[in-house]
PDB file of C-alpha atoms in Angstrom:
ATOM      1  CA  UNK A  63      46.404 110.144 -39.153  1.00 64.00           C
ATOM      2  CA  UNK A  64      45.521 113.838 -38.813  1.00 71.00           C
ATOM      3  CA  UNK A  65      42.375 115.548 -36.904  1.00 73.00           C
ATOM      4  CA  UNK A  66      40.756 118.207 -37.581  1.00 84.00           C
ATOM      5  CA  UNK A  67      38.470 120.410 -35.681  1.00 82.00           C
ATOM      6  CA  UNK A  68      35.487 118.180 -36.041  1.00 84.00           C
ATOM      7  CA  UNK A  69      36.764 115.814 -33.725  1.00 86.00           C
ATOM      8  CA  UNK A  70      36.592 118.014 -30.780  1.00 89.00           C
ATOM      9  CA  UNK A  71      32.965 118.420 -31.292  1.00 91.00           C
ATOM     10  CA  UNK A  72      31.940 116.339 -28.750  1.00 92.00           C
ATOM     11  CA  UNK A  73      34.092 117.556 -26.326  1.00 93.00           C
ATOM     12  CA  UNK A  74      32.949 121.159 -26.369  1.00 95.00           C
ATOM     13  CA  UNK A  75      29.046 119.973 -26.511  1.00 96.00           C
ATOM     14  CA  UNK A  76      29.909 117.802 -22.786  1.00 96.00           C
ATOM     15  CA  UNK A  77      32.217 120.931 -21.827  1.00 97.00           C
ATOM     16  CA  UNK A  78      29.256 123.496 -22.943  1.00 97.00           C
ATOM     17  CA  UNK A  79      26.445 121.061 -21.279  1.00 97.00           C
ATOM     18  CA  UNK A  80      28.363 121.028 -17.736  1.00 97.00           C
ATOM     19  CA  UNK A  81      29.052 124.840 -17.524  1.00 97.00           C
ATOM     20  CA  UNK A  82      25.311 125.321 -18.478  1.00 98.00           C
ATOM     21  CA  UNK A  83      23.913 122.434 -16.283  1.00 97.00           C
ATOM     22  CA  UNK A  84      25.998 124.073 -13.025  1.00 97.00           C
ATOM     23  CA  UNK A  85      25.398 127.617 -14.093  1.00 97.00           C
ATOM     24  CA  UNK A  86      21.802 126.610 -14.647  1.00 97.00           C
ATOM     25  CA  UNK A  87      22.010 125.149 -11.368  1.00 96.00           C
ATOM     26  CA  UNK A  88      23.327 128.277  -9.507  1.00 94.00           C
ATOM     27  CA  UNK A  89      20.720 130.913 -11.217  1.00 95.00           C
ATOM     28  CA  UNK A  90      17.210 128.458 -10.765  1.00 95.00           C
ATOM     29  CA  UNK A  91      18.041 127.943  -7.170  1.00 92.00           C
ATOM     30  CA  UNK A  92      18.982 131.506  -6.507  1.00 89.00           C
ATOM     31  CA  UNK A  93      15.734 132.703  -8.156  1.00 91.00           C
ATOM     32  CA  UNK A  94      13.825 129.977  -6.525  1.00 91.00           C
ATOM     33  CA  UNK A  95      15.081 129.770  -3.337  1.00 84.00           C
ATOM     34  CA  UNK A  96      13.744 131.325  -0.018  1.00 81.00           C
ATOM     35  CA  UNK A  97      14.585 134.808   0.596  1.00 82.00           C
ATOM     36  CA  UNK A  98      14.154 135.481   4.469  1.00 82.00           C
ATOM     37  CA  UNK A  99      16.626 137.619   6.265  1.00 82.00           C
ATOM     38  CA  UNK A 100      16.987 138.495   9.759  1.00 84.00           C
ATOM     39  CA  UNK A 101      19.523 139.430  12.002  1.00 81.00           C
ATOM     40  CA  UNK A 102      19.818 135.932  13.589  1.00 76.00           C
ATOM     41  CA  UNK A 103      19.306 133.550  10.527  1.00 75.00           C
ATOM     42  CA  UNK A 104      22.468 136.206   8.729  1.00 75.00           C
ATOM     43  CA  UNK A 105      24.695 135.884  12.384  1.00 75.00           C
ATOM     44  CA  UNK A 106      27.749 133.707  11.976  1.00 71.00           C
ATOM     45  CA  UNK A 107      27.174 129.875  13.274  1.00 68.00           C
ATOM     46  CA  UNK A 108      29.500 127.471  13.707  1.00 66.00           C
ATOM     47  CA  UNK A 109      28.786 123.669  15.272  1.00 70.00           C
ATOM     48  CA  UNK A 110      26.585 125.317  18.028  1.00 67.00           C
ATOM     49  CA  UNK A 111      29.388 127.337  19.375  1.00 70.00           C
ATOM     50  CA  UNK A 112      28.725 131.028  19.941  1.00 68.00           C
ATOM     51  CA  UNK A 113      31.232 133.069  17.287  1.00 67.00           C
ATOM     52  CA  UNK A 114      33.164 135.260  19.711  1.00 72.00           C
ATOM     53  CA  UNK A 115      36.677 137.530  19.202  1.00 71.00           C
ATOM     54  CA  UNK A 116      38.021 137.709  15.919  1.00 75.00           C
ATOM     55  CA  UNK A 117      38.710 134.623  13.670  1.00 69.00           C
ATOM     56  CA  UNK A 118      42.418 135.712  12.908  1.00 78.00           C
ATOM     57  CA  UNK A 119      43.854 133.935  15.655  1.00 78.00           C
ATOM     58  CA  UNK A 120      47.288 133.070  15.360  1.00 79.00           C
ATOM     59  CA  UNK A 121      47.631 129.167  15.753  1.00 74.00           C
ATOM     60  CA  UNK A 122      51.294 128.118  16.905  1.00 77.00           C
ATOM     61  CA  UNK A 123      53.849 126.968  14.560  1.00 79.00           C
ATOM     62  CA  UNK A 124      54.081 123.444  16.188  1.00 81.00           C
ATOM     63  CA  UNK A 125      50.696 122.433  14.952  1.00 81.00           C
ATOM     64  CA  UNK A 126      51.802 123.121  11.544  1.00 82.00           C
ATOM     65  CA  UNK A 127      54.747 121.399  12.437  1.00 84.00           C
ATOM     66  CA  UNK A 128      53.938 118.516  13.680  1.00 83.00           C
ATOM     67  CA  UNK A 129      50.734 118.304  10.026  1.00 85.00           C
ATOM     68  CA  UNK A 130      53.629 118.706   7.782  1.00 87.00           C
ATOM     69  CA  UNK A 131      56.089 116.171   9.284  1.00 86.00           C
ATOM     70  CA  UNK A 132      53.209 113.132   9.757  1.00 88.00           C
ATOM     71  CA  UNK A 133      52.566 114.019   6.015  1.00 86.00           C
ATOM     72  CA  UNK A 134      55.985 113.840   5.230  1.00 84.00           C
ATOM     73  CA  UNK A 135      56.558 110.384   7.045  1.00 83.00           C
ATOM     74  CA  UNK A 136      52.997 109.149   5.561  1.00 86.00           C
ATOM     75  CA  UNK A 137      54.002 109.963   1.929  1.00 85.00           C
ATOM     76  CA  UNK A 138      56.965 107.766   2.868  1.00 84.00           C
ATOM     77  CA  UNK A 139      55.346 104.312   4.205  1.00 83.00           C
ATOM     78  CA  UNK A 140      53.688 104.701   0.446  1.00 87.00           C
ATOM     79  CA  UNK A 141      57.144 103.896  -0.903  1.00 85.00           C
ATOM     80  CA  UNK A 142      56.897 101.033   0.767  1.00 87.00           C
ATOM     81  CA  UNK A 143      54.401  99.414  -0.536  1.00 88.00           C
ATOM     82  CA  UNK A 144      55.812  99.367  -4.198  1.00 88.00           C
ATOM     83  CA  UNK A 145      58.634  97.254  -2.714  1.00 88.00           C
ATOM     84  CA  UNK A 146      56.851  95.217  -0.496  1.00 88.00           C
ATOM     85  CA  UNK A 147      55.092  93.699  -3.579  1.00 91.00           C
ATOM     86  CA  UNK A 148      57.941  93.374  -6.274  1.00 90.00           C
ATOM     87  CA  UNK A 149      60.387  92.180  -3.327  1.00 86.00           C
ATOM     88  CA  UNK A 150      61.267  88.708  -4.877  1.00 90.00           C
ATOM     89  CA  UNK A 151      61.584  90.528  -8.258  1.00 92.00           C
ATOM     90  CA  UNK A 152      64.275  93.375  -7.113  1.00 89.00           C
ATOM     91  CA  UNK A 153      66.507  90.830  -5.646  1.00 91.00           C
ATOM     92  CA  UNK A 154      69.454  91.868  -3.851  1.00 93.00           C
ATOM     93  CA  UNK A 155      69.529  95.424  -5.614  1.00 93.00           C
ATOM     94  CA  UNK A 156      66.257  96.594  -4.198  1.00 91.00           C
ATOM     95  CA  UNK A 157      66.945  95.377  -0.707  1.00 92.00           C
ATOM     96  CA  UNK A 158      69.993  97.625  -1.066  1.00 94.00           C
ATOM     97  CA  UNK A 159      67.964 100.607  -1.760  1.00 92.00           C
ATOM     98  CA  UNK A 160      65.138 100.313   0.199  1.00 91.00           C
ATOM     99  CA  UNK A 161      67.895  99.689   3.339  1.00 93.00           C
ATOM    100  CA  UNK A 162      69.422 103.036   2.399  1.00 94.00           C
ATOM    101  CA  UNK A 163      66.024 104.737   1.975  1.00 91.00           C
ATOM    102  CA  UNK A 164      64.942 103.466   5.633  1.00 91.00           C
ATOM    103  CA  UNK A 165      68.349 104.575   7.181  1.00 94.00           C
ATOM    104  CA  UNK A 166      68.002 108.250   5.245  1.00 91.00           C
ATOM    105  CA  UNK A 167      63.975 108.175   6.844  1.00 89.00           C
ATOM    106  CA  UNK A 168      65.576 107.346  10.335  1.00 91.00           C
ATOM    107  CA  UNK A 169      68.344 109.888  10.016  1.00 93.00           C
ATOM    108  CA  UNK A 170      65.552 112.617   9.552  1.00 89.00           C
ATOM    109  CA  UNK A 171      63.650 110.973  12.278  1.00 89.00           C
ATOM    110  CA  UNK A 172      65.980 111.491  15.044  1.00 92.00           C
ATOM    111  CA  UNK A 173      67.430 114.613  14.058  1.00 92.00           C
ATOM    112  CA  UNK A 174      63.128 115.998  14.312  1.00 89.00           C
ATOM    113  CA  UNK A 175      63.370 113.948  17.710  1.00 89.00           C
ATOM    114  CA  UNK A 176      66.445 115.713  18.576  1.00 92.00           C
ATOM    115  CA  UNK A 177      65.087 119.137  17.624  1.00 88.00           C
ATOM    116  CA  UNK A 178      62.348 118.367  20.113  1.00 86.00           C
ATOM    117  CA  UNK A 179      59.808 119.252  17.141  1.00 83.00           C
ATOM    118  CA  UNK A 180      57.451 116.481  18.627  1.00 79.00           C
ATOM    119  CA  UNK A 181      57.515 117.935  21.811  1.00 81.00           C
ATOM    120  CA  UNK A 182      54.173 120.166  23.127  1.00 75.00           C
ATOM    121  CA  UNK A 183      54.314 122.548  25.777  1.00 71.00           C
TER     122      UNK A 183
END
């Protein structure tokens, strides 16, 4: 069966109606909308704390650290899961794998441990 360019009609009229709905959106409310400036209302605010120094301040490379490896070690318990379910249906095979996949996990676990990356100061 071949389309043609008829069938992608309706797909530009939802496409054309969202862009138009949001760009309506954005110009109503900007022409509607309050206009009152002052120097207090236009000051940076941020959860009741006072904005004070400059905003570039270097955070240390530990806290990145330590986000990237619990996302790394959170991504793989979701492997887990998979397995856990078809477990009777991977028989002896799967238990292989998944065995080698936890001792390549705990590998990389003590060698972060043993790089003290866990470690604050």
């Amino acid at each position: 069966m071949q389309s043609n360019q008829l069938d992608y009609l309706p797909i530009l009229m939802q496409m054309l109606l969202a862009v138009g709905f949001v760009a309506g959106t954005i110009v109503i409310s900007g022409k509607l909308g309050p206009k009152r400036h002052s120097a207090t209302k236009d000051k940076n605010f941020e959860c009741g704390i006072e904005s004070v120094g400059n905003a570039r301040i270097p955070f240390s490379v530990k806290y990145f650290l330590v986000a990237i490896l619990f996302v790394l070690f959170d991504v793989e318990v979701i492997f887990l899961y998979p397995w856990a379910i078809n477990f009777k249906e991977l028989g002896i095979d799967g238990m292989i794998k998944m065995v080698v996949f936890m001792l390549l996990l705990l590998v990389g676990f003590f060698y972060i441990i043993k790089k003290k990356a866990l470690e604050w100061e």
